[in-house]
PDB file of C-alpha atoms in Angstrom:
ATOM      1  CA  MET G  18       0.173  -0.116   0.313  1.00  0.00           C
ATOM      2  CA  TYR G  19       1.018   3.387  -0.153  1.00  0.00           C
ATOM      3  CA  ILE G  20       0.176   6.618   1.463  1.00  0.00           C
ATOM      4  CA  SER G  21       0.536  10.069  -0.296  1.00  0.00           C
ATOM      5  CA  LYS G  22       0.790  13.714   1.600  1.00  0.00           C
ATOM      6  CA  ILE G  23      -0.287  16.440  -0.774  1.00  0.00           C
ATOM      7  CA  THR G  24       0.383  19.918   0.360  1.00  0.00           C
ATOM      8  CA  THR G  25      -1.155  21.973  -2.075  1.00  0.00           C
ATOM      9  CA  ASP G  26      -3.440  25.404  -2.690  1.00  0.00           C
ATOM     10  CA  TYR G  27      -6.760  25.451  -0.790  1.00  0.00           C
ATOM     11  CA  ARG G  28      -8.586  26.332  -3.774  1.00  0.00           C
ATOM     12  CA  LYS G  29      -7.916  23.052  -5.391  1.00  0.00           C
ATOM     13  CA  ARG G  30      -9.337  21.117  -2.764  1.00  0.00           C
ATOM     14  CA  GLY G  31     -12.665  23.600  -2.806  1.00  0.00           C
ATOM     15  CA  ASP G  32     -14.703  21.520  -4.828  1.00  0.00           C
ATOM     16  CA  VAL G  33     -14.638  17.933  -4.100  1.00  0.00           C
ATOM     17  CA  TYR G  34     -15.862  16.658  -7.637  1.00  0.00           C
ATOM     18  CA  GLU G  35     -12.612  18.551  -9.042  1.00  0.00           C
ATOM     19  CA  LEU G  36     -10.282  17.051  -6.447  1.00  0.00           C
ATOM     20  CA  HIS G  37     -11.469  13.213  -7.101  1.00  0.00           C
ATOM     21  CA  GLN G  38     -11.055  13.627 -10.851  1.00  0.00           C
ATOM     22  CA  LEU G  39      -8.000  15.328 -10.162  1.00  0.00           C
ATOM     23  CA  LEU G  40      -6.550  12.458  -8.017  1.00  0.00           C
ATOM     24  CA  TRP G  41      -7.731   9.877 -10.838  1.00  0.00           C
ATOM     25  CA  LYS G  42      -5.025  11.826 -12.839  1.00  0.00           C
ATOM     26  CA  GLY G  43      -2.324  10.038 -10.477  1.00  0.00           C
ATOM     27  CA  PHE G  44      -3.546   6.625 -11.030  1.00  0.00           C
ATOM     28  CA  ALA G  45      -4.222   6.906 -14.992  1.00  0.00           C
ATOM     29  CA  ASP G  46      -2.568   3.916 -16.474  1.00  0.00           C
ATOM     30  CA  GLY G  47      -4.991   4.104 -19.530  1.00  0.00           C
ATOM     31  CA  ASP G  48      -8.176   1.463 -18.265  1.00  0.00           C
ATOM     32  CA  ASN G  49     -11.171   3.593 -17.696  1.00  0.00           C
ATOM     33  CA  ALA G  50     -12.872   0.971 -16.332  1.00  0.00           C
ATOM     34  CA  ARG G  51     -10.537   0.073 -13.128  1.00  0.00           C
ATOM     35  CA  GLU G  52     -12.235   0.382  -9.896  1.00  0.00           C
ATOM     36  CA  ARG G  53     -10.901   3.243  -7.146  1.00  0.00           C
ATOM     37  CA  ASP G  54      -8.377   1.943  -5.494  1.00  0.00           C
ATOM     38  CA  PHE G  55      -7.390   4.753  -3.167  1.00  0.00           C
ATOM     39  CA  LEU G  56      -9.581   6.736  -0.328  1.00  0.00           C
ATOM     40  CA  PHE G  57      -8.525  10.425   0.380  1.00  0.00           C
ATOM     41  CA  ARG G  58      -9.108  12.961   2.900  1.00  0.00           C
ATOM     42  CA  ALA G  59      -8.640  16.982   2.997  1.00  0.00           C
ATOM     43  CA  GLU G  60      -7.778  19.082   5.702  1.00  0.00           C
ATOM     44  CA  ARG G  61      -7.583  22.535   5.323  1.00  0.00           C
ATOM     45  CA  LEU G  62      -4.338  24.405   7.094  1.00  0.00           C
ATOM     46  CA  PRO G  63      -3.679  28.252   7.464  1.00  0.00           C
ATOM     47  CA  ARG G  64      -3.016  30.449   4.582  1.00  0.00           C
ATOM     48  CA  LYS G  65      -4.926  28.924   1.890  1.00  0.00           C
ATOM     49  CA  GLN G  66      -3.114  25.785   2.050  1.00  0.00           C
ATOM     50  CA  ALA G  67      -4.660  22.165   2.005  1.00  0.00           C
ATOM     51  CA  VAL G  68      -3.237  18.770   3.277  1.00  0.00           C
ATOM     52  CA  ILE G  69      -4.527  15.809   1.122  1.00  0.00           C
ATOM     53  CA  LEU G  70      -3.482  12.455   2.211  1.00  0.00           C
ATOM     54  CA  VAL G  71      -4.037   9.508  -0.487  1.00  0.00           C
ATOM     55  CA  GLN G  72      -4.404   5.986   0.647  1.00  0.00           C
ATOM     56  CA  SER G  73      -3.927   3.573  -2.367  1.00  0.00           C
ATOM     57  CA  VAL G  74      -3.392  -0.269  -2.583  1.00  0.00           C
ATOM     58  CA  SER G  75      -1.395   0.853  -6.256  1.00  0.00           C
ATOM     59  CA  ARG G  76       1.688   3.096  -6.529  1.00  0.00           C
ATOM     60  CA  PRO G  77       0.148   6.842  -7.348  1.00  0.00           C
ATOM     61  CA  CYS G  78       2.253   8.738 -10.400  1.00  0.00           C
ATOM     62  CA  TRP G  79       1.639  12.745  -9.060  1.00  0.00           C
ATOM     63  CA  ASP G  80       3.928  13.684 -12.414  1.00  0.00           C
ATOM     64  CA  GLY G  81       2.098  16.938 -13.747  1.00  0.00           C
ATOM     65  CA  VAL G  82      -0.800  16.465 -11.178  1.00  0.00           C
ATOM     66  CA  PHE G  83       0.636  18.437  -8.191  1.00  0.00           C
ATOM     67  CA  PRO G  84       3.782  20.546  -7.793  1.00  0.00           C
ATOM     68  CA  PRO G  85       6.624  17.781  -6.683  1.00  0.00           C
ATOM     69  CA  SER G  86       7.652  19.961  -3.711  1.00  0.00           C
ATOM     70  CA  GLY G  87       4.434  19.307  -2.112  1.00  0.00           C
ATOM     71  CA  VAL G  88       3.881  15.507  -2.795  1.00  0.00           C
ATOM     72  CA  ALA G  89       5.612  12.841  -0.080  1.00  0.00           C
ATOM     73  CA  VAL G  90       4.690   8.985  -1.024  1.00  0.00           C
ATOM     74  CA  LYS G  91       5.796   6.261   1.042  1.00  0.00           C
ATOM     75  CA  SER G  92       5.480   2.734   0.932  1.00  0.00           C
ATOM     76  CA  TYR G  93       3.657   0.422   4.039  1.00  0.00           C
ATOM     77  CA  ALA G  94       2.814  -3.217   4.042  1.00  0.00           C
ATOM     78  CA  PRO G  95       0.450  -3.424   6.913  1.00  0.00           C
ATOM     79  CA  VAL G  96       0.214  -6.355   9.216  1.00  0.00           C
ATOM     80  CA  PHE G  97      -2.847  -6.190  11.787  1.00  0.00           C
ATOM     81  CA  LYS G  98      -3.212  -9.019  14.404  1.00  0.00           C
ATOM     82  CA  ASN G  99      -6.321  -9.628  16.656  1.00  0.00           C
ATOM     83  CA  GLY G 100      -5.977  -7.595  19.796  1.00  0.00           C
ATOM     84  CA  GLN G 101      -4.110  -5.235  18.524  1.00  0.00           C
ATOM     85  CA  VAL G 102      -5.163  -1.710  19.915  1.00  0.00           C
ATOM     86  CA  PHE G 103      -4.984   1.666  17.867  1.00  0.00           C
ATOM     87  CA  HIS G 104      -5.763   5.285  18.451  1.00  0.00           C
ATOM     88  CA  PHE G 105      -7.997   6.346  15.073  1.00  0.00           C
ATOM     89  CA  LEU G 106      -9.155   9.227  13.218  1.00  0.00           C
ATOM     90  CA  ILE G 107     -11.794   8.811  10.289  1.00  0.00           C
ATOM     91  CA  GLN G 108     -14.216  11.041   8.317  1.00  0.00           C
ATOM     92  CA  VAL G 109     -17.429  10.170   8.027  1.00  0.00           C
ATOM     93  CA  SER G 110     -20.459  10.565   6.139  1.00  0.00           C
ATOM     94  CA  ALA G 111     -22.848  12.193   8.394  1.00  0.00           C
ATOM     95  CA  SER G 112     -26.404  10.747   6.274  1.00  0.00           C
ATOM     96  CA  VAL G 113     -27.497   7.839   6.128  1.00  0.00           C
ATOM     97  CA  ALA G 114     -30.225   6.303   3.492  1.00  0.00           C
ATOM     98  CA  LYS G 115     -33.357   5.101   3.901  1.00  0.00           C
ATOM     99  CA  SER G 116     -35.140   2.629   1.656  1.00  0.00           C
ATOM    100  CA  ASN G 117     -37.919   4.173  -0.561  1.00  0.00           C
ATOM    101  CA  GLY G 118     -39.235   0.942  -2.171  1.00  0.00           C
ATOM    102  CA  PRO G 119     -37.793  -1.453  -4.904  1.00  0.00           C
ATOM    103  CA  GLY G 120     -36.682   1.122  -8.345  1.00  0.00           C
ATOM    104  CA  ARG G 121     -36.742   4.140  -6.256  1.00  0.00           C
ATOM    105  CA  GLN G 122     -33.887   6.041  -5.238  1.00  0.00           C
ATOM    106  CA  PRO G 123     -33.056   6.132  -1.453  1.00  0.00           C
ATOM    107  CA  THR G 124     -33.404   9.406   0.567  1.00  0.00           C
ATOM    108  CA  LYS G 125     -30.476  10.469   2.711  1.00  0.00           C
ATOM    109  CA  LYS G 126     -31.236  12.144   6.013  1.00  0.00           C
ATOM    110  CA  PRO G 127     -28.488  13.519   8.588  1.00  0.00           C
ATOM    111  CA  LEU G 128     -27.139  11.226  11.467  1.00  0.00           C
ATOM    112  CA  PRO G 129     -27.793  13.068  14.834  1.00  0.00           C
ATOM    113  CA  TRP G 130     -24.374  13.092  16.579  1.00  0.00           C
ATOM    114  CA  GLU G 131     -25.715  10.112  19.392  1.00  0.00           C
ATOM    115  CA  ALA G 132     -25.924   7.644  16.534  1.00  0.00           C
ATOM    116  CA  TYR G 133     -22.666   7.992  15.551  1.00  0.00           C
ATOM    117  CA  THR G 134     -21.097   5.593  17.866  1.00  0.00           C
ATOM    118  CA  PRO G 135     -23.828   2.715  18.126  1.00  0.00           C
ATOM    119  CA  TRP G 136     -23.463   3.151  14.214  1.00  0.00           C
ATOM    120  CA  PHE G 137     -19.798   3.004  14.047  1.00  0.00           C
ATOM    121  CA  ARG G 138     -19.691   0.219  16.872  1.00  0.00           C
ATOM    122  CA  LYS G 139     -22.136  -1.828  14.450  1.00  0.00           C
ATOM    123  CA  ARG G 140     -20.045  -1.035  11.353  1.00  0.00           C
ATOM    124  CA  GLY G 141     -16.786  -2.688  13.743  1.00  0.00           C
ATOM    125  CA  LYS G 142     -18.454  -6.064  14.088  1.00  0.00           C
ATOM    126  CA  THR G 143     -18.644  -6.215  10.375  1.00  0.00           C
ATOM    127  CA  ASP G 144     -15.430  -4.695   9.536  1.00  0.00           C
ATOM    128  CA  GLY G 145     -13.442  -6.602  12.486  1.00  0.00           C
ATOM    129  CA  PHE G 146     -12.760  -4.192  15.082  1.00  0.00           C
ATOM    130  CA  GLU G 147     -13.756  -3.569  18.282  1.00  0.00           C
ATOM    131  CA  VAL G 148     -14.295   0.787  19.472  1.00  0.00           C
ATOM    132  CA  MET G 149     -13.230   1.116  22.724  1.00  0.00           C
ATOM    133  CA  ALA G 150     -14.101   4.506  22.920  1.00  0.00           C
ATOM    134  CA  ALA G 151     -15.168   7.569  19.901  1.00  0.00           C
ATOM    135  CA  GLU G 152     -15.728  11.408  20.066  1.00  0.00           C
ATOM    136  CA  LYS G 153     -17.175  13.761  17.375  1.00  0.00           C
ATOM    137  CA  VAL G 154     -14.123  15.971  16.771  1.00  0.00           C
ATOM    138  CA  ASN G 155     -15.471  18.346  14.508  1.00  0.00           C
ATOM    139  CA  ASP G 156     -18.219  18.631  11.517  1.00  0.00           C
ATOM    140  CA  VAL G 157     -16.987  19.070   8.190  1.00  0.00           C
ATOM    141  CA  PHE G 158     -18.688  20.436   4.868  1.00  0.00           C
ATOM    142  CA  VAL G 159     -17.680  19.561   1.100  1.00  0.00           C
ATOM    143  CA  SER G 160     -19.277  21.110  -1.463  1.00  0.00           C
ATOM    144  CA  SER G 161     -19.022  20.922  -5.686  1.00  0.00           C
ATOM    145  CA  ARG G 162     -19.753  23.786  -7.725  1.00  0.00           C
ATOM    146  CA  LYS G 163     -20.656  21.426 -10.931  1.00  0.00           C
ATOM    147  CA  LYS G 164     -24.575  21.269 -11.707  1.00  0.00           C
ATOM    148  CA  PRO G 165     -26.285  19.908  -9.326  1.00  0.00           C
ATOM    149  CA  LYS G 166     -24.424  21.495  -6.810  1.00  0.00           C
ATOM    150  CA  LEU G 167     -23.407  18.901  -4.514  1.00  0.00           C
ATOM    151  CA  ARG G 168     -23.265  19.708  -0.260  1.00  0.00           C
ATOM    152  CA  PHE G 169     -22.129  16.817   1.844  1.00  0.00           C
ATOM    153  CA  ALA G 170     -22.124  16.811   6.113  1.00  0.00           C
ATOM    154  CA  GLY G 171     -19.524  14.779   7.513  1.00  0.00           C
ATOM    155  CA  ARG G 172     -18.211  14.038  10.811  1.00  0.00           C
ATOM    156  CA  ILE G 173     -14.447  13.498  12.358  1.00  0.00           C
ATOM    157  CA  LEU G 174     -14.428  10.775  14.781  1.00  0.00           C
ATOM    158  CA  THR G 175     -11.029   9.947  16.811  1.00  0.00           C
ATOM    159  CA  GLY G 176     -10.761   7.113  19.916  1.00  0.00           C
ATOM    160  CA  MET G 177      -9.596   4.199  20.138  1.00  0.00           C
ATOM    161  CA  LEU G 178     -10.250   0.254  18.451  1.00  0.00           C
ATOM    162  CA  ARG G 179      -9.209  -3.036  18.949  1.00  0.00           C
ATOM    163  CA  ILE G 180      -8.979  -4.972  15.815  1.00  0.00           C
ATOM    164  CA  SER G 181     -11.213  -8.383  16.591  1.00  0.00           C
ATOM    165  CA  GLU G 182     -10.459 -10.034  13.045  1.00  0.00           C
ATOM    166  CA  SER G 183      -7.268  -8.978  10.985  1.00  0.00           C
ATOM    167  CA  ASP G 184      -8.715  -9.933   7.793  1.00  0.00           C
ATOM    168  CA  ALA G 185     -12.008  -8.288   7.605  1.00  0.00           C
ATOM    169  CA  PHE G 186      -9.851  -5.295   9.267  1.00  0.00           C
ATOM    170  CA  LEU G 187      -7.507  -5.371   6.517  1.00  0.00           C
ATOM    171  CA  HIS G 188     -10.467  -5.793   3.935  1.00  0.00           C
ATOM    172  CA  ALA G 189     -12.017  -2.440   6.056  1.00  0.00           C
ATOM    173  CA  TYR G 190      -9.098  -0.324   6.034  1.00  0.00           C
ATOM    174  CA  GLN G 191      -8.509  -0.635   2.571  1.00  0.00           C
ATOM    175  CA  GLN G 192     -11.465  -0.213   0.963  1.00  0.00           C
ATOM    176  CA  GLY G 193     -12.914   2.799   3.536  1.00  0.00           C
ATOM    177  CA  ILE G 194     -15.833   2.450   5.815  1.00  0.00           C
ATOM    178  CA  GLY G 195     -19.444   3.628   5.238  1.00  0.00           C
ATOM    179  CA  ARG G 196     -20.678   6.266   2.457  1.00  0.00           C
ATOM    180  CA  GLY G 197     -19.062   8.707   0.537  1.00  0.00           C
ATOM    181  CA  ARG G 198     -15.884   7.131  -0.058  1.00  0.00           C
ATOM    182  CA  ALA G 199     -15.312   9.078  -3.467  1.00  0.00           C
ATOM    183  CA  PHE G 200     -15.938  12.821  -1.457  1.00  0.00           C
ATOM    184  CA  GLY G 201     -13.700  12.199   1.074  1.00  0.00           C
ATOM    185  CA  PHE G 202     -14.927   9.911   3.386  1.00  0.00           C
ATOM    186  CA  GLY G 203     -14.055   6.587   5.156  1.00  0.00           C
ATOM    187  CA  MET G 204     -10.373   6.690   5.470  1.00  0.00           C
ATOM    188  CA  LEU G 205      -9.354   5.281   8.574  1.00  0.00           C
ATOM    189  CA  SER G 206      -6.168   6.962  10.071  1.00  0.00           C
ATOM    190  CA  LEU G 207      -4.260   4.523  12.574  1.00  0.00           C
ATOM    191  CA  MET G 208      -1.729   5.335  14.991  1.00  0.00           C
ATOM    192  CA  GLY G 209      -0.243   2.757  17.556  1.00  0.00           C
ATOM    193  CA  SER G 210      -1.124   2.946  21.183  1.00  0.00           C
TER     194      SER G 210
END
């Protein structure tokens, strides 16, 4: 796996649709049908700067996409074991889809804060982890200027988790957790406890 840290002008991060298209260019290999194998999260910095973290299964090539002075790429091979404990940070989508019946688009409704911990614990059961502690750090909003204009609400959660099923956890770590991964949600960042 690879982690890219890209420091850039915040205006490039401002439109989430354009940012996603820009990040795709780092994985352009001529295969337009290829599945997205990267996750990202953009964080605003002072003085109109942003840091974009990109986690990917394949090696990115940012030549011609971002200035080389603002890009750092590291390879790593995560090995997870049952019982390991990590501090985590994740930006998750703040909505839940409610079914409207067969053949109809689901309605997206905001998820109240008090529902996040139960939701994240439930995800942990299928994604191979147990939430030991979780708290909301901040609300985030991402948007697109394209028509139709898109606006997504999210929340940044931090806390501690314990791995309960390492294979399921690795899959969730690589694929992301929850909805809105194309819009900067779902990338799980970990630090040893």
